[in-house]
Amino acid sequence: YQQGVDCTDMDPVAFTEGITMGPPPPVINLGSNHTTGKRTRSDNTVQLDTVTPYRACRRAEYPNATGARHIAHHMLFQYDVMMHLHSTIKRAWSLPNIWQAFVKCHKLTKSRVAEYELYYSFVSFHYPERVLLKNLQNGADFMGGSSICNDHEMECCRNQNVLLKGCHNHRIEAMNAAESKVEKYHAMGEMCC
């Protein structure tokens, strides 16, 4: 989705950054080792810095943010990146699974959770060479909601260089249940032919 460049309460800033840091220590127990750059707690465990910086909206840390958000209808997830993200979260929170960390982080930050933004922030931080962003227009580059995806329709889409066609059962059901031509037309969704 696209918002303005300034952060709003819809931006999952605190969660996205906090989930890879682990629970915050009491401020009085936090020290900094200037030679290593790591922050340590009084019990000598390390307080991690975020490895999922949320750079989508403008704030003091990112004054030149573009406002581009990274929640998408379709996104490719890479297994090794996802396993790296899981192990980072489990290590940061000292928990056996990421669901428990998500729940604790959400309670602490009171921030929205956006898994797509989290994945994008993580992969951009650790694997920037694997990120390829493309601005696509629905109805031109992709057809996000359709009911017909037969061979003829898909050939038309290929001929028009459509990159993605999303076919949905609820549209097929609506088209089959439509009583008028107008209802049937609207249920079909975006079409290439």
mmCIF file of C-alpha atoms in Angstrom:
data_model
loop_
_atom_site.group_PDB
_atom_site.id
_atom_site.type_symbol
_atom_site.label_atom_id
_atom_site.label_comp_id
_atom_site.label_asym_id
_atom_site.label_seq_id
_atom_site.Cartn_x
_atom_site.Cartn_y
_atom_site.Cartn_z
ATOM 1 C CA TYR A 1 0.000 0.000 0.000
ATOM 2 C CA GLN A 2 1.171 3.552 -0.520
ATOM 3 C CA GLN A 3 0.915 6.293 2.075
ATOM 4 C CA GLY A 4 2.585 9.656 2.390
ATOM 5 C CA VAL A 5 6.240 9.916 3.306
ATOM 6 C CA ASP A 6 5.585 10.671 6.990
ATOM 7 C CA CYS A 7 5.134 7.892 9.545
ATOM 8 C CA THR A 8 1.617 7.304 10.830
ATOM 9 C CA ASP A 9 0.094 4.919 13.352
ATOM 10 C CA MET A 10 -0.475 2.549 10.423
ATOM 11 C CA ASP A 11 3.285 2.055 10.096
ATOM 12 C CA PRO A 12 4.613 -0.985 11.994
ATOM 13 C CA VAL A 13 7.833 0.811 12.983
ATOM 14 C CA ALA A 14 8.246 -0.361 16.590
ATOM 15 C CA PHE A 15 7.320 -3.987 15.880
ATOM 16 C CA THR A 16 9.404 -4.301 12.698
ATOM 17 C CA GLU A 17 12.501 -2.980 14.432
ATOM 18 C CA GLY A 18 11.851 -4.509 17.858
ATOM 19 C CA ILE A 19 11.239 -8.092 16.795
ATOM 20 C CA THR A 20 14.918 -8.638 15.899
ATOM 21 C CA MET A 21 16.223 -6.827 19.015
ATOM 22 C CA GLY A 22 14.599 -8.911 21.702
ATOM 23 C CA PRO A 23 12.996 -7.604 24.859
ATOM 24 C CA PRO A 24 14.391 -4.265 26.021
ATOM 25 C CA PRO A 25 16.440 -4.284 29.201
ATOM 26 C CA PRO A 26 15.800 -1.769 31.948
ATOM 27 C CA VAL A 27 17.546 1.461 30.925
ATOM 28 C CA ILE A 28 19.608 1.508 34.115
ATOM 29 C CA ASN A 29 21.064 -1.911 33.242
ATOM 30 C CA LEU A 30 22.191 -0.990 29.738
ATOM 31 C CA GLY A 31 25.818 -0.182 29.051
ATOM 32 C CA SER A 32 27.663 0.384 25.803
ATOM 33 C CA ASN A 33 30.993 -0.996 24.702
ATOM 34 C CA HIS A 34 32.330 1.612 22.313
ATOM 35 C CA THR A 35 34.994 -0.678 20.909
ATOM 36 C CA THR A 36 32.552 -3.370 19.764
ATOM 37 C CA GLY A 37 29.454 -1.230 19.251
ATOM 38 C CA LYS A 38 27.383 -3.769 21.197
ATOM 39 C CA ARG A 39 25.119 -2.815 24.047
ATOM 40 C CA THR A 40 25.341 -5.124 27.040
ATOM 41 C CA ARG A 41 22.998 -5.686 29.943
ATOM 42 C CA SER A 42 24.225 -5.813 33.523
ATOM 43 C CA ASP A 43 24.008 -9.620 33.349
ATOM 44 C CA ASN A 44 26.509 -9.493 30.423
ATOM 45 C CA THR A 45 23.980 -10.622 27.810
ATOM 46 C CA VAL A 46 24.027 -8.591 24.617
ATOM 47 C CA GLN A 47 21.159 -6.241 23.702
ATOM 48 C CA LEU A 48 20.984 -6.542 19.941
ATOM 49 C CA ASP A 49 20.550 -3.649 17.560
ATOM 50 C CA THR A 50 17.782 -4.063 15.044
ATOM 51 C CA VAL A 51 18.577 -5.868 11.804
ATOM 52 C CA THR A 52 15.198 -4.916 10.385
ATOM 53 C CA PRO A 53 15.279 -1.116 10.121
ATOM 54 C CA TYR A 54 11.948 0.286 8.962
ATOM 55 C CA ARG A 55 12.949 2.854 6.336
ATOM 56 C CA ALA A 56 9.614 3.360 4.582
ATOM 57 C CA CYS A 57 8.514 6.578 6.282
ATOM 58 C CA ARG A 58 10.244 9.807 7.229
ATOM 59 C CA ARG A 59 11.488 10.222 10.787
ATOM 60 C CA ALA A 60 14.708 11.448 12.406
ATOM 61 C CA GLU A 61 16.658 8.292 11.441
ATOM 62 C CA TYR A 62 15.436 8.345 7.821
ATOM 63 C CA PRO A 63 14.768 11.957 6.757
ATOM 64 C CA ASN A 64 14.851 11.069 3.037
ATOM 65 C CA ALA A 65 12.321 8.224 3.103
ATOM 66 C CA THR A 66 10.253 7.879 -0.063
ATOM 67 C CA GLY A 67 6.999 6.703 1.502
ATOM 68 C CA ALA A 68 7.085 3.401 -0.407
ATOM 69 C CA ARG A 69 5.635 0.610 1.712
ATOM 70 C CA HIS A 70 6.348 -3.035 0.993
ATOM 71 C CA ILE A 71 3.096 -4.819 1.626
ATOM 72 C CA ALA A 72 2.189 -6.559 -1.588
ATOM 73 C CA HIS A 73 -0.523 -8.788 -2.965
ATOM 74 C CA HIS A 74 2.157 -11.240 -4.064
ATOM 75 C CA MET A 75 5.703 -11.538 -2.761
ATOM 76 C CA LEU A 76 8.399 -14.165 -3.237
ATOM 77 C CA PHE A 77 9.889 -15.542 -0.034
ATOM 78 C CA GLN A 78 13.219 -17.338 -0.060
ATOM 79 C CA TYR A 79 13.556 -20.314 2.270
ATOM 80 C CA ASP A 80 17.108 -19.633 3.455
ATOM 81 C CA VAL A 81 16.290 -15.979 4.175
ATOM 82 C CA MET A 82 13.159 -16.980 6.086
ATOM 83 C CA MET A 83 15.100 -19.526 8.175
ATOM 84 C CA HIS A 84 17.737 -16.868 8.928
ATOM 85 C CA LEU A 85 14.960 -14.467 10.027
ATOM 86 C CA HIS A 86 13.401 -17.169 12.232
ATOM 87 C CA SER A 87 16.699 -17.999 13.922
ATOM 88 C CA THR A 88 17.440 -14.286 14.472
ATOM 89 C CA ILE A 89 14.073 -13.736 16.156
ATOM 90 C CA LYS A 90 14.302 -16.888 18.297
ATOM 91 C CA ARG A 91 17.829 -15.945 19.430
ATOM 92 C CA ALA A 92 16.856 -12.320 20.194
ATOM 93 C CA TRP A 93 13.876 -13.361 22.341
ATOM 94 C CA SER A 94 15.338 -16.635 23.719
ATOM 95 C CA LEU A 95 12.144 -18.405 22.729
ATOM 96 C CA PRO A 96 11.597 -21.706 20.883
ATOM 97 C CA ASN A 97 9.398 -20.254 18.136
ATOM 98 C CA ILE A 98 8.730 -16.938 16.479
ATOM 99 C CA TRP A 99 5.017 -16.911 17.271
ATOM 100 C CA GLN A 100 5.775 -16.481 20.971
ATOM 101 C CA ALA A 101 8.228 -13.685 20.105
ATOM 102 C CA PHE A 102 5.613 -11.988 17.904
ATOM 103 C CA VAL A 103 3.090 -12.018 20.753
ATOM 104 C CA LYS A 104 5.581 -10.643 23.305
ATOM 105 C CA CYS A 105 6.929 -7.995 20.937
ATOM 106 C CA HIS A 106 3.426 -6.863 19.981
ATOM 107 C CA LYS A 107 2.463 -6.511 23.652
ATOM 108 C CA LEU A 108 5.611 -4.494 24.380
ATOM 109 C CA THR A 109 5.529 -2.209 21.350
ATOM 110 C CA LYS A 110 1.752 -1.836 20.902
ATOM 111 C CA SER A 111 2.650 -1.525 17.220
ATOM 112 C CA ARG A 112 1.005 -2.939 14.135
ATOM 113 C CA VAL A 113 2.432 -6.213 12.863
ATOM 114 C CA ALA A 114 3.215 -6.408 9.144
ATOM 115 C CA GLU A 115 5.002 -9.598 8.168
ATOM 116 C CA TYR A 116 5.662 -8.350 4.625
ATOM 117 C CA GLU A 117 7.384 -5.222 5.970
ATOM 118 C CA LEU A 118 9.403 -7.348 8.402
ATOM 119 C CA TYR A 119 10.578 -9.722 5.665
ATOM 120 C CA TYR A 120 11.378 -6.839 3.320
ATOM 121 C CA SER A 121 13.358 -4.998 6.021
ATOM 122 C CA PHE A 122 15.294 -8.158 6.908
ATOM 123 C CA VAL A 123 16.121 -9.221 3.364
ATOM 124 C CA SER A 124 17.105 -5.640 2.450
ATOM 125 C CA PHE A 125 19.448 -5.449 5.445
ATOM 126 C CA HIS A 126 21.101 -8.867 5.051
ATOM 127 C CA TYR A 127 20.699 -9.669 1.353
ATOM 128 C CA PRO A 128 20.344 -6.398 -0.592
ATOM 129 C CA GLU A 129 21.648 -8.102 -3.737
ATOM 130 C CA ARG A 130 18.523 -10.303 -3.732
ATOM 131 C CA VAL A 131 16.035 -7.431 -3.671
ATOM 132 C CA LEU A 132 14.517 -6.271 -6.926
ATOM 133 C CA LEU A 133 11.706 -3.757 -6.641
ATOM 134 C CA LYS A 134 9.324 -3.083 -9.485
ATOM 135 C CA ASN A 135 6.377 -0.728 -9.453
ATOM 136 C CA LEU A 136 3.559 -2.588 -11.152
ATOM 137 C CA GLN A 137 0.198 -1.208 -12.201
ATOM 138 C CA ASN A 138 -2.895 -3.336 -11.676
ATOM 139 C CA GLY A 139 -4.692 -3.749 -14.976
ATOM 140 C CA ALA A 140 -1.494 -3.247 -16.972
ATOM 141 C CA ASP A 141 1.434 -5.227 -15.526
ATOM 142 C CA PHE A 142 -0.685 -7.577 -13.469
ATOM 143 C CA MET A 143 -4.311 -8.561 -13.092
ATOM 144 C CA GLY A 144 -4.921 -8.862 -9.360
ATOM 145 C CA GLY A 145 -8.474 -10.155 -9.249
ATOM 146 C CA SER A 146 -9.872 -12.352 -11.997
ATOM 147 C CA SER A 147 -12.207 -15.293 -12.373
ATOM 148 C CA ILE A 148 -11.098 -16.595 -15.753
ATOM 149 C CA CYS A 149 -7.616 -18.065 -16.136
ATOM 150 C CA ASN A 150 -8.102 -20.552 -18.945
ATOM 151 C CA ASP A 151 -5.495 -21.194 -21.654
ATOM 152 C CA HIS A 152 -6.976 -18.597 -24.019
ATOM 153 C CA GLU A 153 -7.005 -15.864 -21.350
ATOM 154 C CA MET A 154 -3.458 -16.681 -20.237
ATOM 155 C CA GLU A 155 -2.215 -16.525 -23.852
ATOM 156 C CA CYS A 156 -3.783 -13.051 -24.181
ATOM 157 C CA CYS A 157 -2.014 -11.997 -20.977
ATOM 158 C CA ARG A 158 1.339 -13.290 -22.247
ATOM 159 C CA ASN A 159 0.850 -11.383 -25.492
ATOM 160 C CA GLN A 160 0.274 -8.194 -23.473
ATOM 161 C CA ASN A 161 3.354 -8.824 -21.272
ATOM 162 C CA VAL A 162 1.215 -9.197 -18.134
ATOM 163 C CA LEU A 163 3.528 -10.536 -15.414
ATOM 164 C CA LEU A 164 0.952 -11.920 -13.000
ATOM 165 C CA LYS A 165 -2.677 -12.973 -13.117
ATOM 166 C CA GLY A 166 -4.462 -13.621 -9.830
ATOM 167 C CA CYS A 167 -7.454 -15.935 -10.147
ATOM 168 C CA HIS A 168 -9.794 -16.228 -7.197
ATOM 169 C CA ASN A 169 -12.422 -18.861 -6.394
ATOM 170 C CA HIS A 170 -14.782 -16.273 -4.905
ATOM 171 C CA ARG A 171 -14.871 -14.490 -8.276
ATOM 172 C CA ILE A 172 -15.624 -17.752 -10.090
ATOM 173 C CA GLU A 173 -18.444 -18.463 -7.634
ATOM 174 C CA ALA A 174 -19.823 -14.927 -8.049
ATOM 175 C CA MET A 175 -19.647 -15.193 -11.830
ATOM 176 C CA ASN A 176 -21.450 -18.540 -11.820
ATOM 177 C CA ALA A 177 -24.140 -17.180 -9.466
ATOM 178 C CA ALA A 178 -24.631 -13.934 -11.426
ATOM 179 C CA GLU A 179 -28.105 -13.516 -12.852
ATOM 180 C CA SER A 180 -27.488 -10.580 -15.174
ATOM 181 C CA LYS A 181 -24.802 -9.829 -17.751
ATOM 182 C CA VAL A 182 -23.740 -6.794 -15.719
ATOM 183 C CA GLU A 183 -23.246 -8.893 -12.558
ATOM 184 C CA LYS A 184 -21.359 -11.520 -14.578
ATOM 185 C CA TYR A 185 -19.119 -8.819 -16.143
ATOM 186 C CA HIS A 186 -18.202 -7.336 -12.741
ATOM 187 C CA ALA A 187 -17.517 -10.783 -11.251
ATOM 188 C CA MET A 188 -15.063 -11.589 -14.055
ATOM 189 C CA GLY A 189 -12.591 -8.970 -12.766
ATOM 190 C CA GLU A 190 -9.556 -7.867 -14.745
ATOM 191 C CA MET A 191 -9.225 -9.540 -18.114
ATOM 192 C CA CYS A 192 -6.535 -9.569 -20.796
ATOM 193 C CA CYS A 193 -8.831 -10.670 -23.673
#
